[in-house]
Coordinates of C-alpha atoms in Angstrom, one line a residue:
Chain N
X873 CA -28.8 -7.7 27.2
X874 CA -26.1 -7.5 29.9
X875 CA -24.7 -10.9 30.4
X876 CA -22.3 -9.6 33.1
X877 CA -24.8 -10.1 35.9
X878 CA -25.5 -13.7 35.0
X879 CA -22.8 -16.2 34.1
X880 CA -19.4 -15.8 32.4
X881 CA -18.8 -12.5 30.5
X882 CA -17.6 -12.8 26.9
X883 CA -14.5 -10.8 27.4
X884 CA -12.9 -10.3 30.8
X885 CA -9.8 -8.2 31.4
X886 CA -8.3 -8.8 34.9
X887 CA -5.8 -6.5 36.5
X888 CA -4.0 -5.8 33.2
X889 CA -0.6 -4.0 33.6
X890 CA 1.5 -2.9 30.8
X891 CA 4.6 -0.6 30.6
X892 CA 6.9 0.3 27.8
X893 CA 10.7 0.9 28.0
X894 CA 11.6 4.6 28.3
X895 CA 12.4 6.5 25.2
X896 CA 16.0 7.3 26.1
X897 CA 18.8 5.2 27.6
X898 CA 18.3 5.0 31.3
X899 CA 14.8 6.5 31.2
X900 CA 12.3 4.9 33.5
X901 CA 9.8 2.6 31.9
X902 CA 6.5 4.3 31.0
X903 CA 3.6 2.7 32.8
X904 CA 0.6 2.7 30.5
X905 CA -1.9 0.4 32.1
X906 CA -2.0 0.0 35.9
X907 CA -4.4 -2.8 36.7
X908 CA -7.3 -2.4 34.3
X909 CA -10.3 -4.7 35.0
X910 CA -13.4 -4.7 32.8
X911 CA -15.9 -7.1 31.2
X912 CA -18.0 -7.2 28.1
X913 CA -21.1 -9.6 28.1
X914 CA -22.2 -11.3 24.9
X915 CA -24.3 -9.0 22.8
X916 CA -23.4 -6.1 25.0
X917 CA -22.2 -2.7 23.8
X918 CA -19.5 -1.3 26.1
X919 CA -17.7 2.0 25.7
X920 CA -14.3 2.9 27.1
X921 CA -13.9 6.6 27.7
X922 CA -10.6 8.2 28.5
X923 CA -8.5 11.3 28.0
X924 CA -6.2 11.2 25.0
X925 CA -3.1 9.3 25.8
X926 CA -4.7 7.1 28.4
X927 CA -3.6 3.9 26.8
X928 CA -6.8 3.0 25.0
X929 CA -4.9 2.0 21.9
X930 CA -2.5 -0.1 24.0
X931 CA -5.6 -1.8 25.5
X932 CA -6.8 -2.8 22.1
X933 CA -3.4 -4.0 21.0
X934 CA -3.4 -6.3 24.1
X935 CA -6.9 -7.6 23.4
X936 CA -6.0 -8.1 19.7
X937 CA -2.8 -10.1 20.6
X938 CA -0.3 -7.7 19.2
X939 CA 1.1 -7.1 22.7
X940 CA 1.4 -9.2 25.7
X941 CA 0.4 -7.9 29.2
X942 CA 3.1 -7.7 31.8
X943 CA 0.6 -9.2 34.3
X944 CA -3.1 -9.9 34.4
X945 CA -5.3 -12.1 32.3
X946 CA -7.3 -11.6 29.1
X947 CA -10.1 -14.1 28.7
X948 CA -12.5 -14.6 25.9
X949 CA -15.4 -17.0 26.7
X950 CA -13.3 -18.2 29.6
X951 CA -10.2 -19.0 27.6
X952 CA -6.9 -17.1 28.0
X953 CA -6.3 -15.3 24.7
X954 CA -3.3 -13.2 25.7
X955 CA -1.0 -13.0 22.6
X956 CA -3.5 -14.7 20.3
X957 CA -4.3 -12.9 17.2
X958 CA -7.5 -13.2 15.1
X959 CA -9.8 -13.8 18.1
X960 CA -11.6 -10.5 17.8
X961 CA -13.1 -8.4 15.0
X962 CA -11.6 -5.0 14.6
X963 CA -12.5 -1.7 13.2
X964 CA -9.6 0.7 13.2
X965 CA -9.5 4.5 13.5
X966 CA -8.8 4.8 9.8
X967 CA -11.0 2.8 7.5
X968 CA -7.9 0.9 6.3
X969 CA -9.6 -0.4 3.2
X970 CA -7.3 -1.8 0.5
X971 CA -7.3 0.6 -2.4
X972 CA -6.9 -2.2 -5.0
X973 CA -10.0 -4.0 -3.8
X974 CA -13.5 -2.9 -4.5
X975 CA -16.0 -2.6 -1.6
X976 CA -17.2 -6.1 -1.9
X977 CA -13.8 -7.7 -1.9
X978 CA -12.7 -5.4 0.9
X979 CA -15.5 -6.4 3.2
X980 CA -14.8 -10.0 2.5
X981 CA -11.2 -9.6 3.9
X982 CA -12.0 -10.5 7.5
X983 CA -13.9 -13.6 6.4
X984 CA -11.1 -14.5 4.0
X985 CA -8.4 -14.3 6.7
X986 CA -10.6 -16.4 9.0
X987 CA -10.7 -19.1 6.3
X988 CA -14.4 -18.7 5.5
X989 CA -15.0 -19.7 1.8
X990 CA -16.1 -16.9 -0.6
X991 CA -19.1 -18.9 -1.6
X992 CA -20.3 -18.9 1.9
X993 CA -19.3 -15.3 2.7
X994 CA -20.4 -13.4 -0.4
X995 CA -24.2 -13.6 -0.1
X996 CA -23.9 -12.5 3.5
X997 CA -21.6 -9.6 2.5
X998 CA -24.0 -8.4 -0.2
X999 CA -26.9 -8.6 2.2
X1000 CA -25.0 -6.6 4.9
X1001 CA -23.8 -4.0 2.4
X1002 CA -27.4 -3.3 1.5
X1003 CA -28.4 -3.1 5.2
X1004 CA -25.5 -0.8 5.8
X1005 CA -26.6 1.6 3.1
X1006 CA -23.9 0.6 0.7
X1007 CA -26.1 -1.2 -1.8
X1008 CA -25.0 -0.4 -5.3
X1009 CA -21.4 0.4 -4.1
X1010 CA -20.2 -3.2 -4.3
X1011 CA -17.9 -2.6 -7.2
X1012 CA -16.8 0.9 -6.3
X1013 CA -13.2 1.4 -5.1
X1014 CA -12.6 3.0 -1.6
X1015 CA -11.3 6.3 -3.0
X1016 CA -14.7 6.8 -4.7
X1017 CA -16.5 6.7 -1.3
X1018 CA -16.9 9.5 1.3
X1019 CA -15.2 9.1 4.7
X1020 CA -18.4 8.0 6.3
X1021 CA -19.1 5.4 3.7
X1022 CA -15.6 4.0 4.0
X1023 CA -16.2 3.6 7.7
X1024 CA -19.5 1.8 7.0
X1025 CA -17.6 -0.6 4.8
X1026 CA -15.0 -1.0 7.5
X1027 CA -17.7 -2.0 10.1
X1028 CA -19.4 -4.4 7.7
X1029 CA -16.0 -6.0 7.1
X1030 CA -15.6 -6.5 10.9
X1031 CA -19.1 -7.9 11.1
X1032 CA -18.5 -10.5 8.4
X1033 CA -15.7 -12.1 10.4
X1034 CA -16.7 -15.0 12.6
X1035 CA -15.6 -13.3 15.9
X1036 CA -18.2 -12.6 18.5
X1037 CA -16.5 -9.5 19.9
X1038 CA -15.9 -6.4 17.7
X1039 CA -13.4 -3.8 18.9
X1040 CA -14.0 -0.3 17.5
X1041 CA -11.1 2.1 18.0
X1042 CA -12.5 5.7 17.8
X1043 CA -14.1 4.9 14.4
X1044 CA -15.7 8.2 13.9
X1045 CA -13.0 10.5 15.2
X1046 CA -12.1 11.7 11.7
X1047 CA -15.6 12.6 10.6
X1048 CA -17.4 15.9 10.7
X1049 CA -20.0 16.4 13.5
X1050 CA -23.1 15.9 11.4
X1051 CA -21.8 12.8 9.7
X1052 CA -20.6 11.5 13.1
X1053 CA -24.0 11.7 14.6
X1054 CA -25.6 10.0 11.6
X1055 CA -23.0 7.3 11.8
X1056 CA -23.4 6.8 15.5
X1057 CA -27.2 6.2 15.0
X1058 CA -26.4 3.9 12.1
X1059 CA -23.9 1.9 14.1
X1060 CA -26.4 1.6 17.0
X1061 CA -29.1 0.0 14.7
X1062 CA -26.7 -2.2 12.8
X1063 CA -25.1 -3.5 16.1
X1064 CA -28.6 -4.4 17.3
X1065 CA -29.3 -6.5 14.2
X1066 CA -25.9 -8.1 14.4
X1067 CA -26.2 -9.6 17.8
X1068 CA -22.5 -9.1 18.4
X1069 CA -20.7 -7.7 21.5
X1070 CA -18.9 -4.4 20.9
X1071 CA -16.1 -2.7 22.8
X1072 CA -15.9 0.9 21.6
X1073 CA -13.0 3.2 22.5
X1074 CA -13.9 6.8 22.2
X1075 CA -13.1 10.2 23.7
X1076 CA -16.6 11.5 23.0
X1077 CA -19.0 11.4 26.0
X1078 CA -22.0 11.8 23.8
X1079 CA -20.9 8.9 21.6
X1080 CA -20.5 6.7 24.6
X1081 CA -23.9 7.6 26.1
X1082 CA -25.7 7.3 22.8
X1083 CA -24.4 3.8 22.0
X1084 CA -23.3 1.9 25.0
X1085 CA -25.0 -0.2 27.6
X1086 CA -22.2 0.5 30.0
X1087 CA -19.3 3.0 30.0
X1088 CA -15.9 2.6 31.7
X1089 CA -13.9 5.8 32.3
X1090 CA -10.1 5.4 32.3
X1091 CA -7.7 7.7 34.0
X1092 CA -4.7 9.4 32.4
X1093 CA -1.5 7.3 32.2
X1094 CA -1.0 5.0 34.0
X1095 CA -4.6 4.1 33.3
X1096 CA -7.0 2.5 35.8
X1097 CA -10.8 2.3 35.6
X1098 CA -12.1 5.3 37.5
X1099 CA -15.8 4.8 37.0
X1100 CA -18.3 2.4 35.5
X1101 CA -21.6 3.9 34.5
X1102 CA -24.7 2.0 33.3
X1103 CA -26.7 3.7 30.6
X1104 CA -30.4 3.1 31.2
X1105 CA -32.1 3.7 27.8
X1106 CA -33.2 0.7 25.6
X1107 CA -32.0 0.5 22.1
X1108 CA -32.5 1.8 19.5
X1109 CA -31.7 5.3 20.7
X1110 CA -32.1 8.6 18.9
X1111 CA -31.1 12.3 19.2
X1112 CA -34.2 12.7 21.4
X1113 CA -32.5 10.8 24.2
X1114 CA -29.7 13.4 24.2
X1115 CA -32.2 16.0 25.4
X1116 CA -33.5 14.0 28.4
X1117 CA -32.5 15.4 31.8
X1118 CA -31.0 12.1 32.8
X1119 CA -28.8 12.1 29.7
X1120 CA -27.6 15.6 30.6
X1121 CA -26.9 14.6 34.2
X1122 CA -24.9 11.5 33.1
X1123 CA -23.0 13.6 30.6
X1124 CA -22.1 16.1 33.4
X1125 CA -21.1 13.2 35.7
X1126 CA -18.8 11.7 33.1
X1127 CA -17.4 15.1 32.2
X1128 CA -16.5 15.7 35.9
X1129 CA -14.8 12.3 36.1
X1130 CA -12.9 12.9 32.9
X1131 CA -11.8 16.3 34.0
X1132 CA -10.4 14.8 37.2
X1133 CA -8.9 12.0 35.2
X1134 CA -6.9 14.6 33.2
X1135 CA -5.7 16.3 36.3
X1136 CA -4.0 13.2 37.7
X1137 CA -0.3 14.3 37.6
X1138 CA 2.0 12.2 35.4
X1139 CA 4.0 10.0 37.6
Chain G
X1209 CA -13.8 7.5 -21.3
X1210 CA -10.5 7.8 -23.2
X1211 CA -11.5 9.0 -26.6
X1212 CA -9.4 9.8 -29.6
X1213 CA -9.6 13.5 -28.8
X1214 CA -8.2 13.1 -25.3
X1215 CA -5.3 11.0 -26.7
X1216 CA -4.7 13.7 -29.2
X1217 CA -4.9 16.3 -26.4
X1218 CA -2.2 14.6 -24.4
X1219 CA -0.2 13.6 -27.5
X1220 CA 0.2 16.8 -29.4
X1221 CA 2.6 18.8 -27.3
X1222 CA 5.4 16.2 -27.4
X1223 CA 4.8 15.4 -31.0
X1224 CA 4.9 19.1 -31.9
X1225 CA 8.1 19.5 -29.8
X1226 CA 9.9 16.7 -31.6
X1227 CA 8.7 17.9 -35.1
X1228 CA 9.9 21.4 -34.3
X1229 CA 13.3 20.1 -33.2
X1230 CA 13.7 18.1 -36.4
X1231 CA 12.7 21.0 -38.5
X1232 CA 15.2 23.3 -36.7
X1233 CA 17.9 20.7 -37.2
X1234 CA 17.0 20.4 -40.9
X1235 CA 17.1 24.1 -41.5
X1236 CA 20.2 24.6 -39.4
X1237 CA 22.1 21.9 -41.4
X1238 CA 21.0 23.4 -44.8
X1239 CA 21.8 27.0 -43.9
X1240 CA 25.2 26.3 -42.3
X1241 CA 26.3 23.9 -45.1
X1242 CA 28.0 21.7 -42.5
X1243 CA 29.5 18.5 -44.0
X1244 CA 27.4 15.4 -44.0
X1245 CA 30.1 13.3 -42.2
X1246 CA 30.0 15.8 -39.3
X1247 CA 26.2 16.3 -38.9
X1248 CA 23.7 14.8 -41.4
X1249 CA 20.3 16.3 -41.7
X1250 CA 17.1 14.4 -40.6
X1251 CA 16.3 14.0 -44.3
X1252 CA 19.7 12.4 -44.9
X1253 CA 19.1 10.1 -42.0
X1254 CA 15.7 9.1 -43.2
X1255 CA 17.0 8.3 -46.7
X1256 CA 19.9 6.2 -45.2
X1257 CA 17.5 4.3 -43.0
X1258 CA 15.4 3.2 -46.0
X1259 CA 18.5 2.4 -48.1
X1260 CA 20.3 0.3 -45.4
X1261 CA 17.1 -1.2 -43.9
X1262 CA 18.0 -4.9 -44.1
X1263 CA 21.3 -4.5 -42.3
X1264 CA 19.9 -2.2 -39.7
X1265 CA 17.0 -4.6 -39.1
X1266 CA 19.4 -7.5 -38.7
X1267 CA 21.3 -5.6 -36.0
X1268 CA 18.1 -4.3 -34.4
X1269 CA 16.9 -7.9 -34.0
X1270 CA 20.2 -8.9 -32.4
X1271 CA 20.0 -6.0 -29.9
X1272 CA 16.4 -6.5 -29.1
X1273 CA 17.0 -10.2 -28.5
X1274 CA 19.9 -9.7 -26.1
X1275 CA 18.0 -6.8 -24.4
X1276 CA 15.0 -8.9 -23.7
X1277 CA 17.1 -11.8 -22.3
X1278 CA 19.2 -9.4 -20.2
X1279 CA 16.1 -7.5 -19.0
X1280 CA 14.4 -10.8 -18.0
X1281 CA 17.5 -12.0 -16.1
X1282 CA 17.9 -8.6 -14.4
X1283 CA 14.3 -8.4 -13.4
X1284 CA 14.3 -11.9 -12.0
X1285 CA 17.5 -11.3 -10.0
X1286 CA 16.1 -7.9 -8.9
X1287 CA 12.8 -9.2 -7.6
X1288 CA 14.5 -12.2 -6.0
X1289 CA 17.0 -10.0 -4.2
X1290 CA 14.2 -7.6 -3.0
X1291 CA 12.2 -10.4 -1.7
X1292 CA 15.1 -11.9 0.1
X1293 CA 16.0 -8.6 1.6
X1294 CA 12.4 -8.0 2.7
X1295 CA 12.1 -11.4 4.4
X1296 CA 15.4 -11.4 6.2
X1297 CA 16.7 -8.3 7.8
X1298 CA 20.3 -9.5 8.0
X1299 CA 20.3 -10.0 4.2
X1300 CA 19.1 -6.5 3.7
X1301 CA 21.8 -4.8 5.9
X1302 CA 24.4 -7.1 4.4
X1303 CA 23.5 -6.7 0.8
X1304 CA 22.5 -3.1 0.4
X1305 CA 26.1 -1.7 0.3
X1306 CA 27.0 -4.4 -2.2
X1307 CA 24.1 -3.3 -4.4
X1308 CA 25.4 0.2 -4.5
X1309 CA 28.9 -1.0 -5.2
X1310 CA 27.6 -3.0 -8.1
X1311 CA 26.3 0.2 -9.7
X1312 CA 29.8 1.7 -9.6
X1313 CA 31.5 -1.0 -11.5
X1314 CA 31.8 0.5 -15.0
X1315 CA 30.9 -1.9 -17.8
X1316 CA 34.0 -0.6 -19.7
X1317 CA 36.1 -2.2 -16.9
X1318 CA 33.9 -5.2 -16.3
X1319 CA 33.2 -6.1 -20.0
X1320 CA 36.7 -7.0 -21.0
X1321 CA 37.0 -9.2 -17.9
X1322 CA 33.8 -11.0 -18.7
X1323 CA 35.0 -11.5 -22.3
X1324 CA 38.1 -13.2 -21.0
X1325 CA 36.0 -15.4 -18.8
X1326 CA 33.2 -16.3 -21.2
X1327 CA 34.7 -15.7 -24.6
X1328 CA 34.6 -12.8 -27.1
X1329 CA 31.5 -14.0 -29.1
X1330 CA 29.6 -15.5 -26.2
X1331 CA 26.3 -13.7 -25.3
X1332 CA 26.9 -14.3 -21.6
X1333 CA 29.0 -11.2 -20.9
X1334 CA 26.4 -9.0 -22.7
X1335 CA 23.6 -10.5 -20.7
X1336 CA 25.5 -9.9 -17.5
X1337 CA 26.2 -6.3 -18.3
X1338 CA 22.5 -5.7 -19.2
X1339 CA 21.2 -7.5 -16.1
X1340 CA 23.6 -5.4 -14.0
X1341 CA 22.0 -2.3 -15.3
X1342 CA 18.4 -3.6 -15.0
X1343 CA 18.3 -5.3 -11.6
X1344 CA 19.2 -2.3 -9.5
X1345 CA 16.1 0.0 -10.1
X1346 CA 13.9 -3.0 -9.6
X1347 CA 15.5 -4.1 -6.4
X1348 CA 15.5 -0.6 -4.9
X1349 CA 12.0 0.2 -5.9
X1350 CA 10.6 -3.1 -4.6
X1351 CA 12.6 -3.2 -1.4
X1352 CA 11.6 0.4 -0.5
X1353 CA 8.0 -0.1 -1.3
X1354 CA 7.8 -3.3 0.7
X1355 CA 9.3 -1.6 3.7
X1356 CA 6.9 1.3 3.3
X1357 CA 3.6 -0.6 3.6
X1358 CA 0.9 1.4 5.4
X1359 CA 1.3 0.7 9.1
X1360 CA -2.3 1.1 9.9
X1361 CA -3.3 -1.5 7.4
X1362 CA -0.6 -3.9 8.5
X1363 CA -1.8 -3.5 12.1
X1364 CA -5.4 -4.2 11.0
X1365 CA -4.4 -7.3 9.2
X1366 CA -2.3 -8.6 12.1
X1367 CA -5.1 -7.8 14.5
X1368 CA -7.6 -9.9 12.7
X1369 CA -5.1 -12.7 12.6
X1370 CA -3.4 -12.6 9.2
X1371 CA -0.3 -14.8 9.0
X1372 CA 3.0 -13.5 7.6
X1373 CA 2.3 -15.1 4.3
X1374 CA -1.2 -13.6 4.1
X1375 CA 0.1 -10.2 5.1
X1376 CA 2.6 -10.4 2.2
X1377 CA 0.2 -11.8 -0.4
X1378 CA -2.8 -9.6 0.4
X1379 CA -1.2 -6.4 1.5
X1380 CA 2.5 -5.9 1.0
X1381 CA 2.9 -7.2 -2.5
X1382 CA -0.1 -5.5 -4.1
X1383 CA 0.9 -2.3 -2.2
X1384 CA 4.3 -2.5 -3.7
X1385 CA 3.2 -3.2 -7.3
X1386 CA 3.0 0.5 -8.5
X1387 CA 6.5 1.1 -7.2
X1388 CA 7.7 -2.2 -8.8
X1389 CA 6.4 -1.0 -12.1
X1390 CA 8.3 2.3 -11.8
X1391 CA 11.4 0.3 -11.3
X1392 CA 10.5 -2.0 -14.3
X1393 CA 10.0 1.1 -16.5
X1394 CA 13.5 2.4 -15.7
X1395 CA 14.9 -1.1 -16.2
X1396 CA 13.2 -1.5 -19.5
X1397 CA 14.8 1.7 -20.8
X1398 CA 18.2 0.7 -19.3
X1399 CA 18.0 -2.7 -21.0
X1400 CA 18.4 -1.2 -24.5
X1401 CA 21.1 1.2 -23.4
X1402 CA 22.9 -1.7 -21.6
X1403 CA 22.7 -3.8 -24.6
X1404 CA 24.3 -1.1 -26.8
X1405 CA 27.1 -0.5 -24.3
X1406 CA 27.7 -4.3 -24.1
X1407 CA 27.9 -4.5 -27.9
X1408 CA 30.4 -1.7 -28.0
X1409 CA 32.7 -4.0 -25.9
X1410 CA 32.8 -6.9 -28.3
X1411 CA 30.9 -9.2 -30.6
X1412 CA 30.0 -9.0 -34.2
X1413 CA 26.4 -7.9 -34.3
X1414 CA 23.9 -5.5 -32.7
X1415 CA 23.3 -1.8 -32.9
X1416 CA 26.3 -1.0 -30.6
X1417 CA 28.5 -3.0 -32.9
X1418 CA 27.0 -1.3 -36.0
X1419 CA 27.6 2.2 -34.5
X1420 CA 31.2 1.4 -33.9
X1421 CA 31.7 -0.1 -37.3
X1422 CA 30.0 2.8 -39.1
X1423 CA 31.9 5.4 -37.0
X1424 CA 35.2 3.8 -38.0
X1425 CA 34.2 4.3 -41.6
X1426 CA 33.0 7.9 -41.1
X1427 CA 29.5 6.8 -42.0
X1428 CA 28.0 9.3 -39.6
X1429 CA 24.6 9.1 -41.1
X1430 CA 24.4 5.4 -40.2
X1431 CA 25.4 6.2 -36.6
X1432 CA 22.5 8.5 -36.5
X1433 CA 20.1 6.0 -38.0
X1434 CA 21.2 3.5 -35.3
X1435 CA 20.7 6.2 -32.5
X1436 CA 17.2 6.8 -33.7
X1437 CA 16.5 3.0 -33.7
X1438 CA 17.8 2.8 -30.2
X1439 CA 15.5 5.6 -29.1
X1440 CA 12.5 3.9 -30.7
X1441 CA 13.4 0.6 -29.1
X1442 CA 13.6 2.2 -25.7
X1443 CA 10.2 3.8 -26.2
X1444 CA 8.7 0.4 -27.2
X1445 CA 10.2 -1.4 -24.2
X1446 CA 8.9 1.4 -21.9
X1447 CA 5.5 1.3 -23.6
X1448 CA 5.1 -2.5 -23.1
X1449 CA 5.8 -2.2 -19.4
X1450 CA 3.5 0.8 -19.1
X1451 CA 0.7 -1.2 -20.9
X1452 CA 1.3 -4.2 -18.6
X1453 CA 1.1 -1.8 -15.6
X1454 CA -2.2 -0.4 -16.8
X1455 CA -3.7 -3.9 -17.3
X1456 CA -2.5 -5.2 -13.9
X1457 CA -3.0 -2.3 -11.6
X1458 CA -5.8 -0.3 -13.1
X1459 CA -7.0 0.4 -9.5
X1460 CA -4.1 2.8 -9.1
X1461 CA -5.3 5.0 -12.0
X1462 CA -7.5 7.9 -11.0
X1463 CA -6.6 7.7 -7.3
X1464 CA -5.9 11.1 -5.7
X1465 CA -7.8 12.9 -8.4

C-alpha cells in the first residue's frame, strides 16, 4: 500500500511555511505553518492529527491552491502545484451540497467542473451511490437526507472527480458519536474499493487510528510535524481493532504527543 | 399533495376578512346615511363597475400595457445593474449611493420634467417613472443575495477548480434566485402603482387619468371602481411572479420544514 518507501510519493509537502498578516495595524504576522513536511503515497490513507487551531485548514487551502505558501514546495506526482486549483478532490467539513440539486446532480458536480461529460459520469455516479448506501436517494434533495447521508453524498461527489488525491477536512466532526463510528467504517471500506489516496484532517485520535495507514501529528501554531506513526493493521478494520492492546498503546502515545503539542506556548 | 381542502384552509381567513370588511362598510354607509359623493357603499361601487365596464376596461388595458413595459424595463435595468455591481467592486461602491438617491427623486418632480423632454402624450415618461420604481427592489435583492453566497460552498467550488464563470452559473446565481424573486414580487406590485402615479402626471388614458377625471367631476364611485381595479391588477401581477417562482425554484419549497 505505502508507496512512500518506493519511488515518488503522490503528494509531497516540503518545508511549507505560511504566515498571515496580524489582525490589527502594526501587529506581528501570525505564523501558522512553520516548515511542514509530509508525503502521501498513491492509494495510501494518511491522517493529520492536530490540536484545534493548528493550521490544518490552512494546510488544505494551500494544497487546494486557494493560498500560496510563503516558502516550500507542494508537489503532486512530482509536479509543483502551488496555487493551482482543481488538482485534488475535496470533501469539506460541511457537506456543502447545493440545495437546488438532487443527490445525483450534486454528486456529479466535481465531474462536471472537471469537464467530464454527463454521459460518461452518470452511470458511475449511480453505481457509487448504490455502493455508498444511497441507492434510491438519487432524486432526493439534500434537505431530505440525514447529516450522515449528506456526508456520504459529499464523499461520493469527491470520488467521482478525476483527481487521484482526496482531501477530507474533518468530515465527520458534526455527526453524533454512533453515526460517526458507522461513517468511519463506511469510509474505510469505500476508500479501499476506490483505490484513491486520502489525506484526512481530524482531531479524533480514534478516527485517525481506525482509518489511516500513517498518522502525522501537528503541533499548535506555528505548526510543525511532531510525530509520524505507522498504523499496522490491514484494511478493512473494524471496532474490534479498537480493543487490541496495541491500539490502546498507540492511542496513548498519540494522546501524549497531542497533549504536549497543546502545551507549546504561543510565540 | 396540495388538495382543494388545503387551498381552502389557507384561503378562507383572508377571504373572510375581506368579506367582513366589505360588510361593515356596507352597513356603516347605510346606517350613517353619508352622501354617495363622499363615500359610496360597496354595492354602489359594484353597480357602477358593471355600468361603466367598457370605459373602465379601456383604461385598465392602457394601464396594464404601460405597467408591463415599465416592469420589463425596470427589471432588465435592475438585473443588469446588480450583475455589474457584483462583477466589479468599483461599480458597486460608486453606484450604490446613486441608487438610493434615485429612490428619493419624487415622480411629482421628475414627471413634469420628463414631459417637457419627451412630450405630454409620449409613453416614455411613464415608462421611465415605472422603471424607476421597479428596478430598485430587484437590484438591491439581487446584489445582496449575490454577495451573501454561502462561503463554505464557494470555497468548495474553488477548491475543486471551478472558474469564476462556473462559480457564478452553478452557485451564485441559483443561490440568489429566491431573493431575486422577492425583489420581483415587490417590483410587480410597484409597477401598477407606478403606472397610476405616472398617469396622474399627464396623458389621456389609463386608470390614473380616469381617477383624476372622475374626481374632478365628483364621480366618487368611479374613483373607487378604479381603486378596486388597481388592487386586482396588483394582485394579478404578484400572482404571476409567484407562479413563475414556484415553477422555477420549486426546490426552495419545503426547505427548513
